Amino acid sequence: MSPGERARGERANEYDASCARCGGPVPAGTGLLRHGARAWEVYHPEHAPEPGPPPPGDHPGWHRRRLLSLDIGSTGHRPAVDRIRSAALRGSDGTVRDWIVDPGSDIPYPNMGSQAEGAGGSTIPDIGSNPPPRDIGSTISDVGSNPPPHPLPPHRALDELATLVADHLAAGELLVVWFAPHVLTTLHAELLRHGLDPLTARVPAGVAPVCDPLVLDRHVDRYRPGSRSLRSVAQWYGVPHDRPGDPGSDAEAALLLARAVAARHPALARLSRPALHTEQVLWYAEQTSRHPDAPAWPFIPAGPLPWEPPPEG
């Protein structure tokens, strides 16, 4: 394997194998791995196809049901402290809802506008062998080309959002949330902060089923090198993501990613919605086993804490 291939993070075969293209011998450490229809395949470097996910299939599964995707824009990544400034829902049935939230005069109002990926940094721990996702959730951003005419009071915007999410979950349908611990924990604390019922009270059967494309991608492609940011994972699967950091764009990308991963992994798609939720709890626990401070999945029922400015640096 050439130095250039190593520099690109190509994964070599650990054992002697045969080339999937020509059938010739490939000694351990000299070939390249690629996704096959059912397993990893080994190639001579000159025979290896371009890296990419498995091709999509036409199998049935939860990805063909109604999905609703949630994302928020917040003042930071401290779920019990930071405030929701914008939110978006995108549905596979065409649902499009956006909110701008006025958190009150005690919270500094940053300039609106899309932020570069990773602006402000991230306190979310790495949950694998690669760098931590840099665009988990969203910081404050515009909400697309057709935003609401003015910011809404928090109690109104959050109640509208929570009602739609709760109705969807109560119907037993999957709620798609990219890195759910950040988004759902922040939403839980914000609802309590404004005297509103949290999702745990609105959905007595539990805040489930949740589908987290980040957890799914790390499970089905555990050893893929490179970033696992929403932008990077969307690019890997060929999912459009025009405005990273914009809750509407992030919610749409997460929705398409959930469907794209399931379309490429029939065993995953065949799981029932309750089973998918339960399996993600286990997969996430394994993914974060080396990070004891990682937040619980899908969220922590955290109470709100007083506002304080984010630490400098």
GROMACS .gro file of N, CA and C in nm, residues 61-69 92-93 164-177 203 206-211 272-274 276-277:
model
  111
   61GLY      N    1  -3.879  -0.174   0.538
   61GLY     CA    2  -3.823  -0.144   0.669
   61GLY      C    3  -3.880  -0.016   0.726
   62TRP      N    4  -3.832   0.018   0.845
   62TRP     CA    5  -3.883   0.138   0.913
   62TRP      C    6  -3.852   0.266   0.836
   63HIS      N    7  -3.752   0.262   0.751
   63HIS     CA    8  -3.714   0.383   0.676
   63HIS      C    9  -3.818   0.421   0.573
   64ARG      N   10  -3.912   0.331   0.546
   64ARG     CA   11  -4.019   0.361   0.451
   64ARG      C   12  -4.146   0.409   0.520
   65ARG      N   13  -4.144   0.415   0.652
   65ARG     CA   14  -4.258   0.469   0.728
   65ARG      C   15  -4.242   0.621   0.743
   66ARG      N   16  -4.340   0.679   0.812
   66ARG     CA   17  -4.334   0.823   0.837
   66ARG      C   18  -4.226   0.852   0.941
   67LEU      N   19  -4.134   0.941   0.906
   67LEU     CA   20  -4.028   0.985   0.996
   67LEU      C   21  -4.042   1.135   1.019
   68LEU      N   22  -4.009   1.178   1.139
   68LEU     CA   23  -4.006   1.320   1.171
   68LEU      C   24  -3.869   1.350   1.230
   69SER      N   25  -3.803   1.454   1.178
   69SER     CA   26  -3.667   1.487   1.220
   69SER      C   27  -3.667   1.621   1.293
   92SER      N   28  -4.090   1.316   0.660
   92SER     CA   29  -4.088   1.245   0.533
   92SER      C   30  -4.219   1.262   0.457
   93ASP      N   31  -4.322   1.313   0.527
   93ASP     CA   32  -4.450   1.340   0.461
   93ASP      C   33  -4.458   1.483   0.409
  164LEU      N   34  -4.604   1.882   1.873
  164LEU     CA   35  -4.589   1.808   1.749
  164LEU      C   36  -4.500   1.685   1.767
  165VAL      N   37  -4.392   1.701   1.842
  165VAL     CA   38  -4.302   1.588   1.866
  165VAL      C   39  -4.373   1.480   1.947
  166ALA      N   40  -4.444   1.520   2.052
  166ALA     CA   41  -4.514   1.423   2.137
  166ALA      C   42  -4.621   1.348   2.060
  167ASP      N   43  -4.696   1.419   1.976
  167ASP     CA   44  -4.799   1.352   1.895
  167ASP      C   45  -4.737   1.246   1.804
  168HIS      N   46  -4.623   1.279   1.747
  168HIS     CA   47  -4.555   1.185   1.658
  168HIS      C   48  -4.508   1.061   1.735
  169LEU      N   49  -4.446   1.082   1.850
  169LEU     CA   50  -4.398   0.970   1.931
  169LEU      C   51  -4.515   0.886   1.984
  170ALA      N   52  -4.623   0.951   2.024
  170ALA     CA   53  -4.738   0.878   2.077
  170ALA      C   54  -4.798   0.785   1.972
  171ALA      N   55  -4.779   0.819   1.845
  171ALA     CA   56  -4.827   0.732   1.736
  171ALA      C   57  -4.733   0.615   1.711
  172GLY      N   58  -4.623   0.610   1.784
  172GLY     CA   59  -4.529   0.500   1.769
  172GLY      C   60  -4.433   0.515   1.654
  173GLU      N   61  -4.424   0.635   1.597
  173GLU     CA   62  -4.336   0.656   1.482
  173GLU      C   63  -4.200   0.709   1.528
  174LEU      N   64  -4.098   0.687   1.446
  174LEU     CA   65  -3.961   0.723   1.481
  174LEU      C   66  -3.937   0.873   1.471
  175LEU      N   67  -3.874   0.925   1.575
  175LEU     CA   68  -3.826   1.064   1.577
  175LEU      C   69  -3.677   1.060   1.547
  176VAL      N   70  -3.636   1.124   1.439
  176VAL     CA   71  -3.496   1.127   1.399
  176VAL      C   72  -3.429   1.247   1.464
  177VAL      N   73  -3.317   1.222   1.534
  177VAL     CA   74  -3.245   1.330   1.600
  177VAL      C   75  -3.095   1.301   1.590
  203VAL      N   76  -4.564   1.209   2.674
  203VAL     CA   77  -4.565   1.076   2.615
  203VAL      C   78  -4.546   0.976   2.730
  206GLY      N   79  -4.309   0.679   2.727
  206GLY     CA   80  -4.165   0.700   2.717
  206GLY      C   81  -4.127   0.775   2.590
  207VAL      N   82  -4.015   0.846   2.597
  207VAL     CA   83  -3.967   0.924   2.483
  207VAL      C   84  -3.898   0.827   2.387
  208ALA      N   85  -3.979   0.763   2.307
  208ALA     CA   86  -3.934   0.659   2.215
  208ALA      C   87  -4.047   0.634   2.114
  209PRO      N   88  -4.012   0.584   1.995
  209PRO     CA   89  -3.879   0.544   1.950
  209PRO      C   90  -3.802   0.660   1.886
  210VAL      N   91  -3.673   0.664   1.916
  210VAL     CA   92  -3.583   0.765   1.862
  210VAL      C   93  -3.485   0.697   1.768
  211CYS      N   94  -3.452   0.765   1.660
  211CYS     CA   95  -3.355   0.716   1.563
  211CYS      C   96  -3.244   0.819   1.550
  272SER      N   97  -3.780  -0.380   1.420
  272SER     CA   98  -3.900  -0.304   1.454
  272SER      C   99  -3.859  -0.171   1.515
  273ARG      N  100  -3.949  -0.077   1.517
  273ARG     CA  101  -3.915   0.054   1.573
  273ARG      C  102  -3.877   0.045   1.722
  274PRO      N  103  -3.951  -0.028   1.806
  274PRO     CA  104  -3.906  -0.043   1.945
  274PRO      C  105  -3.770  -0.112   1.956
  276LEU      N  106  -3.529  -0.111   1.732
  276LEU     CA  107  -3.426  -0.017   1.687
  276LEU      C  108  -3.387   0.076   1.800
  277HIS      N  109  -3.485   0.128   1.873
  277HIS     CA  110  -3.456   0.217   1.986
  277HIS      C  111  -3.372   0.145   2.091
   0.00000   0.00000   0.00000
